[in-house]
PDB file of C-alpha atoms in Angstrom:
ATOM      1  CA  MET A  26      76.159  41.828 -14.941  1.00 50.00           C
ATOM      2  CA  ALA A  27      77.999  40.765 -11.640  1.00 52.00           C
ATOM      3  CA  THR A  28      80.049  37.809 -11.963  1.00 56.00           C
ATOM      4  CA  THR A  29      79.931  35.116  -8.965  1.00 57.00           C
ATOM      5  CA  ALA A  30      83.154  34.412  -7.044  1.00 55.00           C
ATOM      6  CA  THR A  31      84.667  31.190  -7.799  1.00 59.00           C
ATOM      7  CA  PRO A  32      84.882  29.521  -3.771  1.00 58.00           C
ATOM      8  CA  SER A  33      89.067  28.578  -3.415  1.00 56.00           C
ATOM      9  CA  PRO A  34      89.272  25.228  -2.770  1.00 52.00           C
ATOM     10  CA  PRO A  35      89.326  23.743   0.833  1.00 51.00           C
ATOM     11  CA  ARG A  36      93.325  23.492   2.365  1.00 50.00           C
ATOM     12  CA  ARG A  37      94.670  20.211   2.386  1.00 51.00           C
ATOM     13  CA  TRP A  38      97.077  19.662   5.947  1.00 48.00           C
ATOM     14  CA  VAL A  39      99.537  18.235   3.980  1.00 48.00           C
ATOM     15  CA  VAL A  40     101.622  15.627   6.483  1.00 53.00           C
ATOM     16  CA  SER A  41     105.972  15.125   5.286  1.00 72.00           C
ATOM     17  CA  HIS A  42     107.869  12.255   4.900  1.00 75.00           C
ATOM     18  CA  SER A  43     109.626  13.856   7.795  1.00 79.00           C
ATOM     19  CA  GLN A  44     107.072  14.713  10.024  1.00 81.00           C
ATOM     20  CA  LEU A  45     105.722  10.722   9.426  1.00 87.00           C
ATOM     21  CA  ALA A  46     108.832   9.908  10.536  1.00 89.00           C
ATOM     22  CA  VAL A  47     108.711  11.980  13.894  1.00 89.00           C
ATOM     23  CA  ALA A  48     105.512  10.489  14.519  1.00 90.00           C
ATOM     24  CA  MET A  49     106.289   7.148  13.982  1.00 93.00           C
ATOM     25  CA  ALA A  50     109.296   7.581  16.031  1.00 93.00           C
ATOM     26  CA  SER A  51     107.780   8.516  18.698  1.00 94.00           C
ATOM     27  CA  LEU A  52     104.664   5.753  18.271  1.00 95.00           C
ATOM     28  CA  LEU A  53     106.968   2.896  18.855  1.00 95.00           C
ATOM     29  CA  PHE A  54     109.556   4.673  21.514  1.00 95.00           C
ATOM     30  CA  ILE A  55     106.529   4.471  23.848  1.00 95.00           C
ATOM     31  CA  VAL A  56     106.057   1.002  22.934  1.00 95.00           C
ATOM     32  CA  LEU A  57     109.689  -0.209  22.792  1.00 95.00           C
ATOM     33  CA  SER A  58     109.579   1.703  26.370  1.00 94.00           C
ATOM     34  CA  GLN A  59     107.342  -0.724  27.787  1.00 94.00           C
ATOM     35  CA  VAL A  60     108.927  -3.848  26.438  1.00 94.00           C
ATOM     36  CA  ARG A  61     112.202  -2.441  28.021  1.00 92.00           C
ATOM     37  CA  GLY A  62     110.467  -1.971  31.017  1.00 92.00           C
ATOM     38  CA  LEU A  63     111.826   1.926  31.040  1.00 91.00           C
ATOM     39  CA  HIS A  64     111.524   3.975  34.371  1.00 91.00           C
ATOM     40  CA  LEU A  65     112.994   7.275  34.865  1.00 90.00           C
ATOM     41  CA  PHE A  66     113.309   5.992  39.003  1.00 89.00           C
ATOM     42  CA  ASN A  67     113.695   2.281  40.178  1.00 83.00           C
ATOM     43  CA  GLY A  68     113.845   3.174  43.697  1.00 79.00           C
ATOM     44  CA  ASP A  69     117.948   2.817  44.558  1.00 78.00           C
ATOM     45  CA  ASP A  70     118.386   5.008  47.313  1.00 74.00           C
ATOM     46  CA  THR A  71     122.656   4.745  46.500  1.00 74.00           C
ATOM     47  CA  ASP A  72     120.832   7.209  43.270  1.00 76.00           C
ATOM     48  CA  GLY A  73     122.348  10.329  44.868  1.00 78.00           C
ATOM     49  CA  PHE A  74     119.539  12.222  42.213  1.00 83.00           C
ATOM     50  CA  PHE A  75     116.787   9.581  43.602  1.00 87.00           C
ATOM     51  CA  SER A  76     117.750  10.655  46.641  1.00 87.00           C
ATOM     52  CA  GLN A  77     117.317  14.112  46.695  1.00 86.00           C
ATOM     53  CA  ILE A  78     113.613  13.891  45.003  1.00 89.00           C
ATOM     54  CA  LYS A  79     112.681  11.254  47.640  1.00 90.00           C
ATOM     55  CA  TYR A  80     114.029  13.750  50.415  1.00 89.00           C
ATOM     56  CA  VAL A  81     112.315  16.730  49.234  1.00 88.00           C
ATOM     57  CA  SER A  82     108.742  14.565  48.522  1.00 90.00           C
ATOM     58  CA  ILE A  83     108.782  13.144  52.194  1.00 90.00           C
ATOM     59  CA  LEU A  84     110.023  16.596  53.680  1.00 88.00           C
ATOM     60  CA  LEU A  85     107.108  18.179  51.587  1.00 88.00           C
ATOM     61  CA  ALA A  86     104.567  15.241  52.512  1.00 88.00           C
ATOM     62  CA  THR A  87     105.284  16.279  56.454  1.00 88.00           C
ATOM     63  CA  GLY A  88     105.793  20.261  55.991  1.00 84.00           C
ATOM     64  CA  LYS A  89     109.457  20.306  57.383  1.00 82.00           C
ATOM     65  CA  LEU A  90     110.313  21.751  53.906  1.00 80.00           C
ATOM     66  CA  ASN A  91     112.333  25.019  55.040  1.00 79.00           C
ATOM     67  CA  ILE A  92     114.114  26.674  52.182  1.00 75.00           C
ATOM     68  CA  LEU A  93     115.038  29.853  54.024  1.00 71.00           C
ATOM     69  CA  ALA A  94     116.954  27.591  56.367  1.00 71.00           C
ATOM     70  CA  GLU A  95     118.645  25.635  54.186  1.00 73.00           C
ATOM     71  CA  PRO A  96     118.658  27.299  50.580  1.00 69.00           C
ATOM     72  CA  VAL A  97     120.625  23.902  48.845  1.00 73.00           C
ATOM     73  CA  LEU A  98     116.081  22.661  49.211  1.00 78.00           C
ATOM     74  CA  GLY A  99     115.457  24.839  47.098  1.00 77.00           C
ATOM     75  CA  VAL A 100     116.860  23.795  44.354  1.00 80.00           C
ATOM     76  CA  HIS A 101     116.298  20.121  45.252  1.00 83.00           C
ATOM     77  CA  PHE A 102     112.931  21.302  45.490  1.00 86.00           C
ATOM     78  CA  LEU A 103     112.974  22.720  41.521  1.00 86.00           C
ATOM     79  CA  ARG A 104     114.229  19.462  40.552  1.00 89.00           C
ATOM     80  CA  PHE A 105     111.298  17.638  42.345  1.00 91.00           C
ATOM     81  CA  ALA A 106     109.075  20.114  40.387  1.00 91.00           C
ATOM     82  CA  ILE A 107     110.338  19.561  37.023  1.00 92.00           C
ATOM     83  CA  VAL A 108     110.401  15.810  37.437  1.00 93.00           C
ATOM     84  CA  SER A 109     107.158  15.149  39.542  1.00 92.00           C
ATOM     85  CA  PRO A 110     105.422  13.176  36.640  1.00 93.00           C
ATOM     86  CA  TRP A 111     107.355  10.714  36.694  1.00 94.00           C
ATOM     87  CA  TYR A 112     108.429  10.767  40.592  1.00 93.00           C
ATOM     88  CA  PHE A 113     104.301  10.286  40.667  1.00 93.00           C
ATOM     89  CA  SER A 114     103.777   8.074  38.451  1.00 93.00           C
ATOM     90  CA  TRP A 115     106.584   5.702  40.045  1.00 93.00           C
ATOM     91  CA  LEU A 116     105.105   5.884  43.278  1.00 91.00           C
ATOM     92  CA  GLN A 117     101.575   4.523  42.283  1.00 91.00           C
ATOM     93  CA  GLY A 118     103.213   2.141  40.177  1.00 90.00           C
ATOM     94  CA  MET A 119     102.298   3.084  36.548  1.00 92.00           C
ATOM     95  CA  PRO A 120     103.431   1.293  33.331  1.00 94.00           C
ATOM     96  CA  SER A 121     106.816   2.016  31.750  1.00 93.00           C
ATOM     97  CA  TRP A 122     103.882   3.075  28.778  1.00 94.00           C
ATOM     98  CA  PHE A 123     102.803   5.786  30.155  1.00 95.00           C
ATOM     99  CA  GLU A 124     105.821   7.727  31.611  1.00 94.00           C
ATOM    100  CA  ALA A 125     107.455   7.097  28.091  1.00 95.00           C
ATOM    101  CA  VAL A 126     103.959   9.090  27.234  1.00 95.00           C
ATOM    102  CA  LEU A 127     105.317  11.843  29.738  1.00 95.00           C
ATOM    103  CA  MET A 128     108.101  11.670  28.011  1.00 95.00           C
ATOM    104  CA  ALA A 129     107.470  11.629  24.567  1.00 95.00           C
ATOM    105  CA  PRO A 130     106.310  15.221  23.892  1.00 95.00           C
ATOM    106  CA  VAL A 131     109.494  16.133  25.880  1.00 95.00           C
ATOM    107  CA  LEU A 132     111.362  14.631  23.351  1.00 96.00           C
ATOM    108  CA  LEU A 133     109.752  15.890  20.328  1.00 95.00           C
ATOM    109  CA  THR A 134     111.010  19.683  21.298  1.00 94.00           C
ATOM    110  CA  VAL A 135     113.996  17.881  19.896  1.00 94.00           C
ATOM    111  CA  ALA A 136     112.277  15.599  17.166  1.00 93.00           C
ATOM    112  CA  THR A 137     110.653  18.915  15.416  1.00 91.00           C
ATOM    113  CA  ALA A 138     113.112  21.152  15.439  1.00 90.00           C
ATOM    114  CA  ARG A 139     113.761  22.845  12.145  1.00 88.00           C
ATOM    115  CA  PHE A 140     117.000  23.909  10.149  1.00 88.00           C
ATOM    116  CA  HIS A 141     116.985  25.920   7.000  1.00 84.00           C
ATOM    117  CA  GLY A 142     113.785  25.064   6.599  1.00 82.00           C
ATOM    118  CA  ARG A 143     112.949  21.387   7.333  1.00 84.00           C
ATOM    119  CA  ILE A 144     113.414  18.524   9.746  1.00 86.00           C
ATOM    120  CA  HIS A 145     116.696  16.455   9.735  1.00 86.00           C
ATOM    121  CA  LEU A 146     115.915  13.035   9.853  1.00 86.00           C
ATOM    122  CA  ILE A 147     118.967  12.902  12.329  1.00 89.00           C
ATOM    123  CA  GLN A 148     116.758  14.246  15.015  1.00 90.00           C
ATOM    124  CA  LEU A 149     115.239  10.551  15.417  1.00 92.00           C
ATOM    125  CA  VAL A 150     118.147   9.489  17.466  1.00 92.00           C
ATOM    126  CA  VAL A 151     117.092  11.717  20.320  1.00 93.00           C
ATOM    127  CA  PHE A 152     114.028   8.475  20.361  1.00 96.00           C
ATOM    128  CA  LEU A 153     117.251   6.289  20.403  1.00 94.00           C
ATOM    129  CA  LEU A 154     118.635   8.163  23.203  1.00 92.00           C
ATOM    130  CA  PRO A 155     116.398   6.292  26.467  1.00 93.00           C
ATOM    131  CA  PHE A 156     117.263   2.927  25.551  1.00 93.00           C
ATOM    132  CA  ALA A 157     121.310   4.082  25.937  1.00 89.00           C
ATOM    133  CA  LEU A 158     121.608   6.072  28.940  1.00 88.00           C
ATOM    134  CA  SER A 159     118.874   7.151  31.688  1.00 88.00           C
ATOM    135  CA  TYR A 160     115.984   9.150  31.329  1.00 91.00           C
ATOM    136  CA  ARG A 161     117.500  11.432  33.782  1.00 90.00           C
ATOM    137  CA  THR A 162     120.708  12.210  31.237  1.00 90.00           C
ATOM    138  CA  VAL A 163     117.916  12.081  28.102  1.00 93.00           C
ATOM    139  CA  LEU A 164     116.130  15.046  29.961  1.00 95.00           C
ATOM    140  CA  VAL A 165     119.419  17.087  30.071  1.00 93.00           C
ATOM    141  CA  ILE A 166     120.228  16.271  26.609  1.00 93.00           C
ATOM    142  CA  VAL A 167     117.559  17.798  25.292  1.00 95.00           C
ATOM    143  CA  GLY A 168     117.880  20.700  27.778  1.00 94.00           C
ATOM    144  CA  ILE A 169     120.854  21.721  25.876  1.00 93.00           C
ATOM    145  CA  ALA A 170     119.251  20.492  22.944  1.00 94.00           C
ATOM    146  CA  ASN A 171     116.167  23.673  23.082  1.00 94.00           C
ATOM    147  CA  LEU A 172     118.896  26.336  24.192  1.00 93.00           C
ATOM    148  CA  TYR A 173     120.807  24.963  20.678  1.00 92.00           C
ATOM    149  CA  ILE A 174     117.403  25.355  18.726  1.00 93.00           C
ATOM    150  CA  TYR A 175     116.605  28.485  20.647  1.00 90.00           C
ATOM    151  CA  LEU A 176     119.639  30.104  19.289  1.00 88.00           C
ATOM    152  CA  PHE A 177     120.622  28.450  16.238  1.00 87.00           C
ATOM    153  CA  SER A 178     117.561  27.024  14.666  1.00 86.00           C
ATOM    154  CA  ASP A 179     115.189  29.376  12.245  1.00 82.00           C
ATOM    155  CA  ASN A 180     111.910  28.616  13.873  1.00 79.00           C
ATOM    156  CA  ARG A 181     112.891  30.072  17.540  1.00 80.00           C
ATOM    157  CA  ARG A 182     110.295  30.276  20.028  1.00 84.00           C
ATOM    158  CA  GLY A 183     109.888  31.625  23.548  1.00 82.00           C
ATOM    159  CA  TRP A 184     109.152  28.210  25.124  1.00 86.00           C
ATOM    160  CA  GLN A 185     112.191  27.015  23.763  1.00 88.00           C
ATOM    161  CA  PHE A 186     114.476  29.087  26.088  1.00 87.00           C
ATOM    162  CA  TYR A 187     111.858  27.560  29.117  1.00 87.00           C
ATOM    163  CA  VAL A 188     112.715  24.460  28.093  1.00 91.00           C
ATOM    164  CA  SER A 189     116.378  24.150  28.061  1.00 91.00           C
ATOM    165  CA  ALA A 190     116.200  26.552  31.605  1.00 87.00           C
ATOM    166  CA  ALA A 191     114.246  23.634  33.371  1.00 88.00           C
ATOM    167  CA  MET A 192     115.466  20.685  32.011  1.00 91.00           C
ATOM    168  CA  SER A 193     119.614  21.305  32.415  1.00 87.00           C
ATOM    169  CA  PHE A 194     118.684  22.743  35.735  1.00 85.00           C
ATOM    170  CA  LEU A 195     118.343  18.521  36.872  1.00 88.00           C
ATOM    171  CA  SER A 196     122.653  19.259  36.449  1.00 83.00           C
ATOM    172  CA  SER A 197     124.807  21.179  38.334  1.00 79.00           C
ATOM    173  CA  GLY A 198     127.298  20.948  35.669  1.00 80.00           C
ATOM    174  CA  VAL A 199     124.904  21.244  32.640  1.00 85.00           C
ATOM    175  CA  ALA A 200     123.020  24.282  35.093  1.00 84.00           C
ATOM    176  CA  LEU A 201     126.756  25.854  34.778  1.00 82.00           C
ATOM    177  CA  ALA A 202     126.953  25.559  30.969  1.00 86.00           C
ATOM    178  CA  TRP A 203     123.370  26.862  30.428  1.00 87.00           C
ATOM    179  CA  PHE A 204     124.486  29.808  32.549  1.00 84.00           C
ATOM    180  CA  MET A 205     127.634  30.320  30.518  1.00 85.00           C
ATOM    181  CA  ILE A 206     125.877  29.882  26.948  1.00 87.00           C
ATOM    182  CA  VAL A 207     122.956  32.193  28.169  1.00 84.00           C
ATOM    183  CA  LEU A 208     125.800  34.988  29.372  1.00 82.00           C
ATOM    184  CA  MET A 209     128.014  34.836  26.332  1.00 81.00           C
ATOM    185  CA  ASN A 210     124.821  35.272  24.074  1.00 76.00           C
ATOM    186  CA  LEU A 211     122.195  37.800  25.924  1.00 73.00           C
ATOM    187  CA  GLN A 212     121.845  39.621  22.932  1.00 69.00           C
ATOM    188  CA  ALA A 213     120.013  36.902  21.436  1.00 65.00           C
ATOM    189  CA  VAL A 214     117.968  35.794  24.401  1.00 65.00           C
ATOM    190  CA  LYS A 215     117.480  39.526  25.540  1.00 63.00           C
ATOM    191  CA  LYS A 216     114.153  39.508  24.104  1.00 62.00           C
ATOM    192  CA  MET A 217     113.217  37.150  26.606  1.00 60.00           C
ATOM    193  CA  ARG A 218     112.783  40.290  29.551  1.00 59.00           C
ATOM    194  CA  ILE A 219     111.723  38.904  33.040  1.00 56.00           C
ATOM    195  CA  GLY A 220     112.465  35.429  31.493  1.00 60.00           C
ATOM    196  CA  LEU A 221     115.894  36.069  31.068  1.00 59.00           C
ATOM    197  CA  TYR A 222     116.432  37.321  34.674  1.00 63.00           C
ATOM    198  CA  MET A 223     114.512  34.585  36.671  1.00 65.00           C
ATOM    199  CA  SER A 224     116.888  31.491  34.190  1.00 62.00           C
ATOM    200  CA  LEU A 225     119.595  33.396  34.826  1.00 64.00           C
ATOM    201  CA  ALA A 226     119.030  33.719  38.837  1.00 66.00           C
ATOM    202  CA  LEU A 227     118.215  29.634  38.317  1.00 62.00           C
ATOM    203  CA  GLY A 228     120.982  29.058  36.787  1.00 59.00           C
ATOM    204  CA  PHE A 229     123.411  31.122  39.026  1.00 64.00           C
ATOM    205  CA  ALA A 230     121.943  28.766  41.955  1.00 61.00           C
ATOM    206  CA  GLY A 231     122.796  25.601  40.015  1.00 56.00           C
ATOM    207  CA  LEU A 232     126.356  26.922  39.940  1.00 59.00           C
ATOM    208  CA  VAL A 233     126.468  27.506  43.557  1.00 62.00           C
ATOM    209  CA  ALA A 234     125.247  24.247  44.199  1.00 56.00           C
ATOM    210  CA  ALA A 235     127.324  22.752  42.002  1.00 52.00           C
ATOM    211  CA  VAL A 236     130.165  24.744  43.952  1.00 56.00           C
ATOM    212  CA  LYS A 237     128.831  23.237  47.134  1.00 60.00           C
ATOM    213  CA  ASN A 238     128.846  19.406  46.165  1.00 53.00           C
ATOM    214  CA  LYS A 239     132.183  19.263  45.176  1.00 50.00           C
ATOM    215  CA  LEU A 240     133.581  21.441  47.852  1.00 49.00           C
ATOM    216  CA  GLY A 241     131.401  19.045  49.978  1.00 50.00           C
ATOM    217  CA  PHE A 242     133.247  15.593  48.083  1.00 44.00           C
ATOM    218  CA  PHE A 243     136.595  17.363  48.906  1.00 40.00           C
ATOM    219  CA  GLY A 244     135.865  17.953  52.378  1.00 43.00           C
ATOM    220  CA  SER A 245     134.577  14.165  52.662  1.00 44.00           C
ATOM    221  CA  GLY A 246     137.027  12.658  51.001  1.00 42.00           C
ATOM    222  CA  THR A 247     135.796   9.916  48.791  1.00 42.00           C
ATOM    223  CA  ALA A 248     132.915   8.684  50.433  1.00 40.00           C
ATOM    224  CA  ASP A 249     130.280  10.170  48.131  1.00 43.00           C
ATOM    225  CA  TYR A 250     131.762   8.391  45.480  1.00 43.00           C
ATOM    226  CA  ALA A 251     130.253   5.289  43.560  1.00 46.00           C
ATOM    227  CA  LYS A 252     131.780   3.260  40.644  1.00 46.00           C
ATOM    228  CA  GLY A 253     128.635   1.896  39.349  1.00 46.00           C
ATOM    229  CA  THR A 254     128.431   0.139  36.347  1.00 45.00           C
ATOM    230  CA  GLY A 255     127.336   0.682  32.725  1.00 49.00           C
ATOM    231  CA  LEU A 256     127.764   3.728  30.190  1.00 50.00           C
ATOM    232  CA  SER A 257     124.906   5.631  32.367  1.00 55.00           C
ATOM    233  CA  ALA A 258     126.876   5.816  35.267  1.00 51.00           C
ATOM    234  CA  ALA A 259     130.144   6.095  33.739  1.00 47.00           C
ATOM    235  CA  LEU A 260     129.204   9.206  32.254  1.00 50.00           C
ATOM    236  CA  GLU A 261     127.045  11.167  34.733  1.00 51.00           C
ATOM    237  CA  ARG A 262     128.957  10.384  38.175  1.00 52.00           C
ATOM    238  CA  ASN A 263     131.862  12.995  39.148  1.00 52.00           C
ATOM    239  CA  THR A 264     135.268  13.861  36.901  1.00 63.00           C
ATOM    240  CA  ILE A 265     138.535  13.743  35.985  1.00 67.00           C
ATOM    241  CA  LEU A 266     139.981  14.301  39.263  1.00 67.00           C
ATOM    242  CA  VAL A 267     137.488  12.188  41.380  1.00 68.00           C
ATOM    243  CA  SER A 268     138.330   9.390  39.336  1.00 72.00           C
ATOM    244  CA  TYR A 269     142.333   9.308  39.406  1.00 71.00           C
ATOM    245  CA  MET A 270     141.759  10.102  43.169  1.00 74.00           C
ATOM    246  CA  VAL A 271     140.193   7.203  43.578  1.00 73.00           C
ATOM    247  CA  ASN A 272     142.545   5.528  41.294  1.00 76.00           C
ATOM    248  CA  ASP A 273     139.384   4.371  38.468  1.00 72.00           C
ATOM    249  CA  LYS A 274     141.648   3.985  35.631  1.00 74.00           C
ATOM    250  CA  MET A 275     138.904   2.939  33.418  1.00 78.00           C
ATOM    251  CA  ARG A 276     136.816   5.868  33.703  1.00 72.00           C
ATOM    252  CA  PHE A 277     140.198   8.341  34.095  1.00 76.00           C
ATOM    253  CA  PHE A 278     140.881   7.427  30.572  1.00 78.00           C
ATOM    254  CA  LEU A 279     137.590   7.528  29.196  1.00 76.00           C
ATOM    255  CA  TYR A 280     137.282  10.837  30.528  1.00 74.00           C
ATOM    256  CA  ILE A 281     140.329  11.802  28.981  1.00 78.00           C
ATOM    257  CA  GLY A 282     139.122  11.008  26.052  1.00 78.00           C
ATOM    258  CA  ILE A 283     136.348  12.627  26.216  1.00 75.00           C
ATOM    259  CA  LEU A 284     138.296  15.780  27.191  1.00 76.00           C
ATOM    260  CA  ALA A 285     140.317  14.990  24.082  1.00 80.00           C
ATOM    261  CA  LEU A 286     136.840  14.831  21.439  1.00 79.00           C
ATOM    262  CA  VAL A 287     135.744  18.309  23.045  1.00 78.00           C
ATOM    263  CA  VAL A 288     139.120  20.080  22.639  1.00 81.00           C
ATOM    264  CA  TRP A 289     139.561  18.303  19.381  1.00 81.00           C
ATOM    265  CA  PHE A 290     136.207  19.757  18.175  1.00 79.00           C
ATOM    266  CA  LEU A 291     136.444  23.259  19.133  1.00 80.00           C
ATOM    267  CA  VAL A 292     139.762  23.582  17.601  1.00 81.00           C
ATOM    268  CA  ALA A 293     138.064  21.986  14.529  1.00 78.00           C
ATOM    269  CA  LEU A 294     134.923  25.152  14.794  1.00 76.00           C
ATOM    270  CA  ASN A 295     137.775  27.533  15.321  1.00 75.00           C
ATOM    271  CA  SER A 296     139.630  26.830  12.441  1.00 77.00           C
ATOM    272  CA  LEU A 297     136.350  27.599   9.879  1.00 74.00           C
ATOM    273  CA  GLY A 298     136.695  31.443  10.962  1.00 74.00           C
ATOM    274  CA  ARG A 299     135.181  33.910  12.277  1.00 74.00           C
ATOM    275  CA  PRO A 300     131.121  32.538  10.429  1.00 73.00           C
ATOM    276  CA  ALA A 301     131.497  29.883  13.287  1.00 75.00           C
ATOM    277  CA  ARG A 302     132.832  31.549  16.469  1.00 78.00           C
ATOM    278  CA  PRO A 303     128.914  31.612  17.656  1.00 82.00           C
ATOM    279  CA  LEU A 304     129.106  27.710  17.976  1.00 84.00           C
ATOM    280  CA  MET A 305     132.797  27.402  19.468  1.00 83.00           C
ATOM    281  CA  TRP A 306     131.512  29.649  22.816  1.00 84.00           C
ATOM    282  CA  PHE A 307     128.238  27.555  22.696  1.00 87.00           C
ATOM    283  CA  PHE A 308     130.460  24.243  22.544  1.00 85.00           C
ATOM    284  CA  SER A 309     133.205  25.849  25.248  1.00 84.00           C
ATOM    285  CA  ALA A 310     130.714  26.052  27.406  1.00 84.00           C
ATOM    286  CA  ALA A 311     131.123  21.678  27.649  1.00 81.00           C
ATOM    287  CA  ALA A 312     134.899  21.864  28.253  1.00 78.00           C
ATOM    288  CA  VAL A 313     134.289  23.873  31.800  1.00 76.00           C
ATOM    289  CA  ALA A 314     130.799  21.956  32.263  1.00 75.00           C
ATOM    290  CA  PHE A 315     133.095  18.472  31.888  1.00 75.00           C
ATOM    291  CA  LEU A 316     135.168  19.858  35.030  1.00 71.00           C
ATOM    292  CA  PHE A 317     132.527  19.676  37.152  1.00 69.00           C
ATOM    293  CA  GLU A 318     130.517  15.930  36.065  1.00 69.00           C
ATOM    294  CA  GLY A 319     130.614  13.861  32.992  1.00 65.00           C
ATOM    295  CA  LEU A 320     126.934  14.229  32.284  1.00 70.00           C
ATOM    296  CA  GLY A 321     128.395  18.534  31.132  1.00 72.00           C
ATOM    297  CA  ALA A 322     130.221  16.685  27.757  1.00 74.00           C
ATOM    298  CA  ILE A 323     127.174  14.011  27.355  1.00 82.00           C
ATOM    299  CA  ALA A 324     124.655  16.573  27.493  1.00 88.00           C
ATOM    300  CA  PHE A 325     125.831  18.288  24.181  1.00 89.00           C
ATOM    301  CA  LEU A 326     125.565  15.248  21.769  1.00 88.00           C
ATOM    302  CA  MET A 327     122.687  16.589  19.788  1.00 91.00           C
ATOM    303  CA  PRO A 328     124.145  19.884  19.023  1.00 90.00           C
ATOM    304  CA  VAL A 329     127.339  17.903  18.411  1.00 88.00           C
ATOM    305  CA  LEU A 330     125.064  15.731  16.057  1.00 88.00           C
ATOM    306  CA  TRP A 331     122.991  18.604  14.917  1.00 89.00           C
ATOM    307  CA  CYS A 332     126.746  20.883  14.018  1.00 85.00           C
ATOM    308  CA  LEU A 333     128.178  17.712  12.101  1.00 83.00           C
ATOM    309  CA  ALA A 334     125.102  17.836  10.080  1.00 83.00           C
ATOM    310  CA  GLY A 335     125.231  21.667   8.930  1.00 82.00           C
ATOM    311  CA  CYS A 336     122.703  22.416  11.192  1.00 81.00           C
ATOM    312  CA  ALA A 337     123.113  25.611  12.254  1.00 78.00           C
ATOM    313  CA  VAL A 338     121.422  29.328  11.212  1.00 74.00           C
ATOM    314  CA  LEU A 339     124.436  31.619  12.299  1.00 69.00           C
ATOM    315  CA  PRO A 340     123.708  35.053  12.840  1.00 58.00           C
ATOM    316  CA  GLU A 341     125.155  35.842   9.931  1.00 52.00           C
ATOM    317  CA  THR A 342     122.558  34.412   7.993  1.00 44.00           C
ATOM    318  CA  GLY A 343     120.419  36.381   9.254  1.00 43.00           C
ATOM    319  CA  PRO A 344     118.240  34.343  11.517  1.00 42.00           C
ATOM    320  CA  ALA A 345     114.309  35.147  12.143  1.00 44.00           C
ATOM    321  CA  GLU A 346     113.834  36.622  15.504  1.00 47.00           C
ATOM    322  CA  PRO A 347     112.503  35.017  18.228  1.00 48.00           C
ATOM    323  CA  GLU A 348     108.716  34.615  18.945  1.00 48.00           C
ATOM    324  CA  PRO A 349     107.293  35.629  22.317  1.00 50.00           C
ATOM    325  CA  ALA A 350     106.158  32.865  24.767  1.00 49.00           C
TER     326      ALA A 350
END
């Protein structure tokens, strides 16, 4: 007599506490962004980044964008393409919550990363950063964070590599750091194939732009230096040498302090021996990028927090091979 197979119960979708916390943090971020009136752009023409984006927008509107005649415009155009959703939202006078909705998926790439099979609550810090730093700074932080996720997490995905390349490109110093890290980890990223070579080309272009900008500064004296106010301005603009040249002692010693912390962190990682060597090389790029601009160090904020919390799947532990994008 034939027996009838008992149907298996329907599979239930279970939401973990960490996933619920991430969802609540996302909604709270959107609400508080409206309360605080956060925007990526504020129309300040003295902001060099805004001036770049506005200039490219005008050239596109008038049909005068000629990258072949002025190659550095290619760098500015790529930056424009990356932040264009926020730029056009600002032009249309969209409310802060709308820009926050655009920002939330970007932040979720960091907040939902898994290390050793789980989401760590320390990742929710990324939702607080826009209230202390500028949106641009946060986007750059997300870029380096995604590169760390791609190299040292246990749920590596190809799209993380591309997100890291795009967001890191918003800062010349951080583009240099990204370029260095990828070169030091070619074995880990070689499966990206065409994407790797395209990203390396963009990273090299960012490096050229960084050198060009800094040489342009030294050729024009201190005309391009703006003191600015607030933590974000102090971290984003110029370098240790520049602040020394213009006798800005407070910013100079702030930079010295940050650089000392970076060096101490590298020494601490090196003392852990061979297993931590990949992390040491990763963070060594921060010290070099910091010589170009303060943002070069603050961009490593999330990887530092992850590292201190033990969130790193090192090569010796056998991380999973990255899935194709």
